[in-house]
Every structure is written in structure tokens, then in C-alpha cells.
Short mmCIF file of C-alpha atoms in Angstrom, two decimals:
data_model
loop_
_atom_site.label_atom_id
_atom_site.label_comp_id
_atom_site.label_asym_id
_atom_site.label_seq_id
_atom_site.Cartn_x
_atom_site.Cartn_y
_atom_site.Cartn_z
CA MET E 1 0.00 0.00 0.00
CA PHE E 2 2.82 2.38 0.94
CA SER E 3 4.73 1.75 -2.30
CA ARG E 4 1.56 2.23 -4.35
CA ILE E 5 1.28 5.76 -2.96
CA VAL E 6 4.93 6.79 -2.63
CA LYS E 7 6.21 5.63 -6.03
CA PRO E 8 3.64 7.55 -8.12
CA THR E 9 4.16 10.61 -5.92
CA LEU E 10 7.95 10.54 -6.32
CA SER E 11 7.55 9.95 -10.05
CA ALA E 12 5.25 12.95 -10.34
CA ILE E 13 7.68 15.14 -8.36
CA VAL E 14 10.58 14.12 -10.60
CA GLN E 15 8.52 14.89 -13.71
CA ILE E 16 7.57 18.31 -12.32
CA VAL E 17 11.21 19.12 -11.52
CA VAL E 18 12.35 18.06 -14.99
CA LEU E 19 9.59 20.11 -16.60
CA ALA E 20 10.45 23.15 -14.45
CA LEU E 21 14.11 22.91 -15.40
CA ALA E 22 13.22 22.62 -19.08
CA VAL E 23 10.93 25.68 -18.88
CA ALA E 24 13.64 27.63 -17.02
CA TRP E 25 16.20 26.77 -19.69
CA ILE E 26 13.85 27.84 -22.50
CA LEU E 27 13.04 31.11 -20.76
CA ASP E 28 16.69 31.87 -20.05
CA SER E 29 17.63 31.15 -23.65
CA GLY E 30 14.85 33.41 -24.88
CA ALA E 31 15.88 36.19 -22.50
CA GLN E 32 19.47 36.02 -23.67
CA ALA E 33 18.37 36.17 -27.29
CA MET E 34 16.32 39.30 -26.50
CA GLY E 35 19.11 40.86 -24.50
CA TYR E 36 16.93 40.89 -21.39
CA ARG E 37 18.69 40.83 -18.01
CA TRP E 38 16.88 38.87 -15.31
CA GLN E 39 16.36 40.68 -12.01
CA TRP E 40 15.10 37.90 -9.78
CA ASP E 41 17.14 39.28 -6.88
CA ARG E 42 14.71 42.21 -6.65
CA VAL E 43 11.55 40.08 -6.39
CA PRO E 44 11.88 39.23 -2.64
CA ASP E 45 11.79 42.98 -1.87
CA TYR E 46 8.20 43.03 -3.14
CA ILE E 47 7.18 40.03 -1.01
CA ALA E 48 8.52 41.07 2.40
CA PHE E 49 11.15 43.41 3.80
CA TYR E 50 13.09 43.75 7.07
CA GLU E 51 12.90 47.04 8.89
CA ASP E 52 13.30 48.19 12.49
CA GLY E 53 14.06 44.66 13.60
CA GLU E 54 10.85 43.20 12.14
CA TRP E 55 9.66 41.61 8.92
CA TRP E 56 6.89 43.51 7.14
CA PRO E 57 4.68 42.36 4.24
CA ALA E 58 5.45 44.05 0.94
CA GLU E 59 3.12 44.68 -2.01
CA LEU E 60 2.78 41.12 -3.28
CA LEU E 61 2.13 39.64 0.15
CA GLU E 62 -0.39 42.37 0.98
CA GLY E 63 -2.14 41.72 -2.32
CA LEU E 64 -2.13 37.98 -1.62
CA LEU E 65 -3.82 38.57 1.74
CA VAL E 66 -6.54 40.64 0.03
CA THR E 67 -7.00 37.88 -2.58
CA ILE E 68 -7.35 35.23 0.13
CA GLN E 69 -9.81 37.41 2.06
CA ILE E 70 -11.95 38.00 -1.02
CA SER E 71 -11.83 34.31 -1.93
CA LEU E 72 -12.79 33.08 1.55
CA ILE E 73 -15.75 35.43 1.96
CA SER E 74 -16.88 34.73 -1.61
CA LEU E 75 -16.59 30.99 -1.00
CA VAL E 76 -18.93 31.10 1.99
CA ALA E 77 -21.44 33.18 0.02
CA THR E 78 -21.03 30.94 -3.04
CA LEU E 79 -21.85 27.77 -1.11
CA ALA E 80 -24.87 29.41 0.52
CA ILE E 81 -26.20 30.78 -2.78
CA GLY E 82 -25.53 27.50 -4.57
CA LEU E 83 -27.29 25.38 -1.96
CA VAL E 84 -30.33 27.65 -1.72
CA THR E 85 -30.62 27.84 -5.50
CA ALA E 86 -30.35 24.06 -5.85
CA LEU E 87 -33.08 23.54 -3.24
CA LEU E 88 -35.32 26.06 -4.99
CA ARG E 89 -34.82 24.35 -8.37
CA ASN E 90 -35.86 21.05 -6.80
CA SER E 91 -38.77 22.54 -4.83
CA ASN E 92 -42.48 22.31 -5.59
CA SER E 93 -42.79 26.09 -5.77
CA ILE E 94 -43.28 27.35 -9.32
CA VAL E 95 -42.06 30.82 -8.33
CA GLY E 96 -38.99 29.39 -6.60
CA ARG E 97 -38.08 27.20 -9.57
CA THR E 98 -38.60 30.07 -12.00
CA VAL E 99 -36.45 32.51 -10.04
CA ALA E 100 -33.67 29.97 -9.49
CA THR E 101 -33.66 28.85 -13.13
CA GLY E 102 -33.64 32.44 -14.36
CA TYR E 103 -30.73 33.31 -12.08
CA VAL E 104 -28.67 30.32 -13.19
CA GLU E 105 -29.30 30.87 -16.89
CA LEU E 106 -28.63 34.62 -16.67
CA ILE E 107 -25.33 34.25 -14.79
CA ARG E 108 -24.02 31.30 -16.79
CA ASN E 109 -24.69 32.97 -20.13
CA THR E 110 -23.07 36.34 -19.45
CA PRO E 111 -19.35 37.06 -18.93
CA LEU E 112 -18.04 37.66 -15.42
CA LEU E 113 -16.35 40.89 -16.51
CA VAL E 114 -19.67 42.31 -17.72
CA GLN E 115 -21.33 41.33 -14.45
CA ILE E 116 -18.55 43.07 -12.48
CA TYR E 117 -18.98 46.26 -14.51
CA LEU E 118 -22.76 46.21 -14.03
CA LEU E 119 -22.43 45.71 -10.28
CA TYR E 120 -19.65 48.27 -9.90
CA PHE E 121 -20.99 51.07 -12.09
CA VAL E 122 -24.77 50.51 -11.96
CA PHE E 123 -26.07 48.48 -9.02
CA GLY E 124 -23.22 49.07 -6.56
CA PRO E 125 -23.70 52.84 -6.21
CA VAL E 126 -27.48 52.37 -5.93
CA ILE E 127 -27.30 49.95 -2.99
CA GLY E 128 -24.18 51.55 -1.48
CA LEU E 129 -21.56 48.84 -2.03
CA ASP E 130 -17.85 49.62 -1.85
CA ARG E 131 -15.31 48.02 -4.18
CA PHE E 132 -14.47 45.14 -1.87
CA SER E 133 -18.12 44.23 -1.28
CA THR E 134 -18.84 44.50 -4.99
CA ALA E 135 -15.97 42.13 -5.76
CA VAL E 136 -17.23 39.59 -3.23
CA LEU E 137 -20.82 39.82 -4.49
CA ALA E 138 -19.80 39.50 -8.15
CA LEU E 139 -17.69 36.40 -7.50
CA ALA E 140 -20.31 34.81 -5.24
CA LEU E 141 -23.13 35.34 -7.75
CA PHE E 142 -21.05 34.05 -10.64
CA GLN E 143 -19.68 30.94 -8.95
CA GLY E 144 -22.95 30.36 -7.10
CA ALA E 145 -24.77 29.66 -10.37
CA TYR E 146 -22.33 26.88 -11.26
CA THR E 147 -22.20 25.56 -7.71
CA ALA E 148 -26.01 25.36 -7.69
CA GLU E 149 -25.95 22.92 -10.59
CA ILE E 150 -23.36 20.81 -8.79
CA PHE E 151 -25.48 20.68 -5.65
CA ARG E 152 -28.59 19.95 -7.70
CA ALA E 153 -26.87 17.01 -9.39
CA GLY E 154 -25.77 15.74 -5.98
CA LEU E 155 -29.29 16.03 -4.58
CA ASN E 156 -30.77 14.25 -7.58
CA SER E 157 -28.27 11.40 -7.14
CA ILE E 158 -29.64 10.58 -3.69
CA GLU E 159 -32.05 7.67 -3.80
CA ARG E 160 -35.66 8.59 -3.05
CA GLY E 161 -35.80 5.72 -0.57
CA GLN E 162 -33.48 7.57 1.80
CA PHE E 163 -35.97 10.44 2.06
CA GLU E 164 -38.76 7.95 2.73
CA ALA E 165 -36.68 6.07 5.32
CA ALA E 166 -35.89 9.31 7.17
CA ARG E 167 -39.58 10.26 7.13
CA SER E 168 -40.56 6.83 8.47
CA LEU E 169 -38.13 7.32 11.36
CA GLY E 170 -39.91 10.54 12.25
CA LEU E 171 -37.07 12.88 11.25
CA SER E 172 -38.04 16.41 10.37
CA ARG E 173 -37.09 17.89 6.99
CA THR E 174 -34.33 19.90 8.67
CA TYR E 175 -32.74 16.82 10.26
CA THR E 176 -33.26 14.81 7.10
CA PHE E 177 -31.29 17.25 5.00
CA GLY E 178 -28.74 18.12 7.67
CA ASP E 179 -27.93 14.64 8.98
CA VAL E 180 -28.78 12.28 6.12
CA ILE E 181 -28.82 14.00 2.73
CA LEU E 182 -26.26 16.83 2.82
CA PRO E 183 -23.32 14.72 4.09
CA GLN E 184 -23.79 12.38 1.13
CA VAL E 185 -24.18 15.30 -1.27
CA ILE E 186 -20.94 16.85 -0.06
CA GLN E 187 -19.10 13.56 -0.41
CA ARG E 188 -20.38 12.98 -3.94
CA THR E 189 -19.83 16.54 -5.15
CA LEU E 190 -16.48 17.29 -3.48
CA PRO E 191 -14.33 16.95 -6.66
CA PRO E 192 -16.45 19.33 -8.79
CA LEU E 193 -16.84 21.67 -5.82
CA THR E 194 -13.05 21.77 -5.54
CA ASN E 195 -12.87 22.79 -9.20
CA GLU E 196 -15.32 25.61 -8.53
CA VAL E 197 -13.29 26.86 -5.57
CA ILE E 198 -10.14 26.84 -7.70
CA SER E 199 -12.01 28.73 -10.41
CA LEU E 200 -13.15 31.24 -7.80
CA ILE E 201 -9.56 31.89 -6.72
CA LYS E 202 -8.42 32.36 -10.32
CA ASN E 203 -11.43 34.52 -11.19
CA SER E 204 -10.66 36.75 -8.22
CA SER E 205 -7.86 38.25 -10.33
CA ILE E 206 -10.51 39.85 -12.57
CA VAL E 207 -11.72 42.11 -9.74
CA SER E 208 -8.52 44.10 -10.30
CA VAL E 209 -10.49 46.04 -12.94
CA MET E 210 -12.23 47.77 -10.00
CA ALA E 211 -8.88 48.86 -8.53
CA VAL E 212 -9.22 46.43 -5.64
CA PHE E 213 -5.67 46.03 -4.35
CA ASP E 214 -5.48 42.28 -4.72
CA LEU E 215 -2.48 40.28 -5.91
CA THR E 216 -3.05 41.05 -9.59
CA THR E 217 -3.46 44.79 -9.05
CA GLU E 218 -0.33 44.99 -6.90
CA ALA E 219 1.61 43.06 -9.54
CA ARG E 220 0.44 45.40 -12.28
CA ASN E 221 1.53 48.41 -10.23
CA ILE E 222 4.95 46.89 -9.56
CA VAL E 223 5.47 46.11 -13.24
CA SER E 224 4.62 49.69 -14.21
CA GLU E 225 7.15 51.01 -11.69
CA THR E 226 10.02 48.56 -12.22
CA ALA E 227 9.71 47.31 -15.82
CA MET E 228 10.11 43.71 -14.61
CA PRO E 229 7.14 42.01 -16.28
CA PHE E 230 8.66 38.56 -16.55
CA GLU E 231 9.87 38.24 -12.97
CA ILE E 232 6.74 39.71 -11.36
CA TRP E 233 4.16 37.87 -13.44
CA PHE E 234 5.99 34.56 -13.11
CA SER E 235 6.09 35.11 -9.35
CA VAL E 236 2.36 35.85 -9.30
CA ALA E 237 1.68 32.72 -11.36
CA ILE E 238 3.69 30.63 -8.89
CA ILE E 239 1.75 32.12 -5.96
CA TYR E 240 -1.60 31.31 -7.58
CA LEU E 241 -0.33 27.82 -8.43
CA ALA E 242 0.72 27.24 -4.83
CA LEU E 243 -2.74 28.33 -3.63
CA THR E 244 -4.65 26.07 -5.99
CA LEU E 245 -2.37 23.05 -5.47
CA SER E 246 -2.69 23.41 -1.69
CA LEU E 247 -6.45 23.56 -2.02
CA SER E 248 -6.47 20.47 -4.24
CA ALA E 249 -4.38 18.59 -1.66
CA VAL E 250 -6.79 19.55 1.13
CA ALA E 251 -9.77 18.49 -1.00
CA ALA E 252 -8.13 15.14 -1.78
CA TRP E 253 -7.52 14.57 1.94
CA LEU E 254 -11.13 15.46 2.77
CA GLU E 255 -12.42 13.15 0.06
CA HIS E 256 -10.30 10.32 1.45
CA LYS E 257 -11.47 10.98 5.02
CA LEU E 258 -15.13 11.20 4.03
CA GLY E 259 -14.86 8.01 2.01
CA ALA E 260 -13.19 6.21 4.91
CA ASN E 261 -15.85 7.40 7.34
CA TRP E 262 -18.67 6.19 5.09
CA ARG E 263 -17.00 2.82 4.56
CA THR E 264 -16.75 2.27 8.33
CA GLN E 265 -20.42 3.06 8.91
#
């Protein structure tokens, strides 16, 4: 069992290292051909700096913290919107189904950038939203439409007999969904939900059009000041990659734990 896990992992790490070295060689060769001088030694100054006996976050780290904050708040709102929308689409209410279906179709068939502009320039000033709140709302509404379909597919995959068994045991609808149905839905939909969370993190870079000082905005400002596009944007790409890979690892661990728990029950 140990070798079945370790060997593929080590093989994947070796392949990643070889690929990274090959990409680095190609980039260095291209830079030399263009006469470009790498300035990687300056990049750490835009991540953190040491002053007055303490380490302080620099522009990229401050932007990363804003990106994480936006993503976390948007994630909570996304899951709530997605679950409510999925329940409405499966409800017996004609009005609820109509509203939920209209919301999903409207959001999924219009670009996120257009939705951000509409919220920022039209609806935001009317309801008094600042830039940060507008960014969170735009991401939550956009990802919530896709998450709703994931939850709806998970709900539809639950056998009808489980609802009937819970009802025969005298469980209320709240306990039925909270203790019986939703745990199974989460287990079955965890991989696609992970993809949506990763998409949310990547889509958070688009909110830079509203001058929210996230990672992308800070990187753009640094590039305009230093003329180091390659070093800064590669650093930003690595930071986003580290975020998404860490999230994928956590999701894989959760999927394993949930599967183990269900197998022991």
C-alpha cells in the first residue's frame, strides 16, 4: 500500500522538476536572445522586507492577503447561494423554480467581466456597495450559479428511498437534510466543488479592474514602476499555483477521510 502511494508521488515530483528545469532553460535562452537581463534578486523585496528589527509584508504579500480574504468570503457566500438555488430548483414552488432557473441561466450565459462592470458602475452605487463588497458579491453570484448545478446534481443522485426512510423514522425535513442528505451530497460533489473553488480563486484576479488592491493589481503596479514584467508575473503565477495546489491537496484529503468514514459506517 505504501509503495503504491509513494512511487507515483515521487515519479510525479521528478517529472515536475524536470519540466520546471526545461521551462527555465527555455526562458533563459529566450531572454538572452532578447538581451533581457533577469532581475530575480529584486523580487523578494516586493514580497517582504526587514525594517526596524521586524519583517513587514510588501506589495505582493499584501495583495495575496486581500485575494485570500476576497476568496474566503466569496466561497462562503457561493456555497450558501448555490445550496439555496439548488433547493429552490428542486422545490415544488413554481415561483422558486422560475427565479432559481432564471438566475442560473442569466449568470451562466453572461461574462463575469460584464457582471462586475454592471455591479460596480450601476447596481453598486445604488445599494451603497464599496469596491471590496462589490468584488465579493460578483464572484459569489457568478460561482454560485455553477455551484447550484453541482449541488442539484448531488441532490438528484440521492435515492428517493433515503428520504422515505428518514420520514418513516420521524425525522423532520431539517434533520433529514442536515444529517442524512447533505453529508452524502458533499461527499459525492467534493471533486467538482473543488474545481469551482479553484475557479473562484483564479477569477478573483478579474476584480482588479475595480482597482481592488489584490495580488493582480499589486503586480500590475509593480510592473509599471520597475519594468520587470517577466519576474513579477511569473512570481504571481507561482503564488496562484501554490494556492490552488494546496487547495487540491486539502480536498483530496477530505475526500479520502469522508470516504473512509462512510466505509466504516
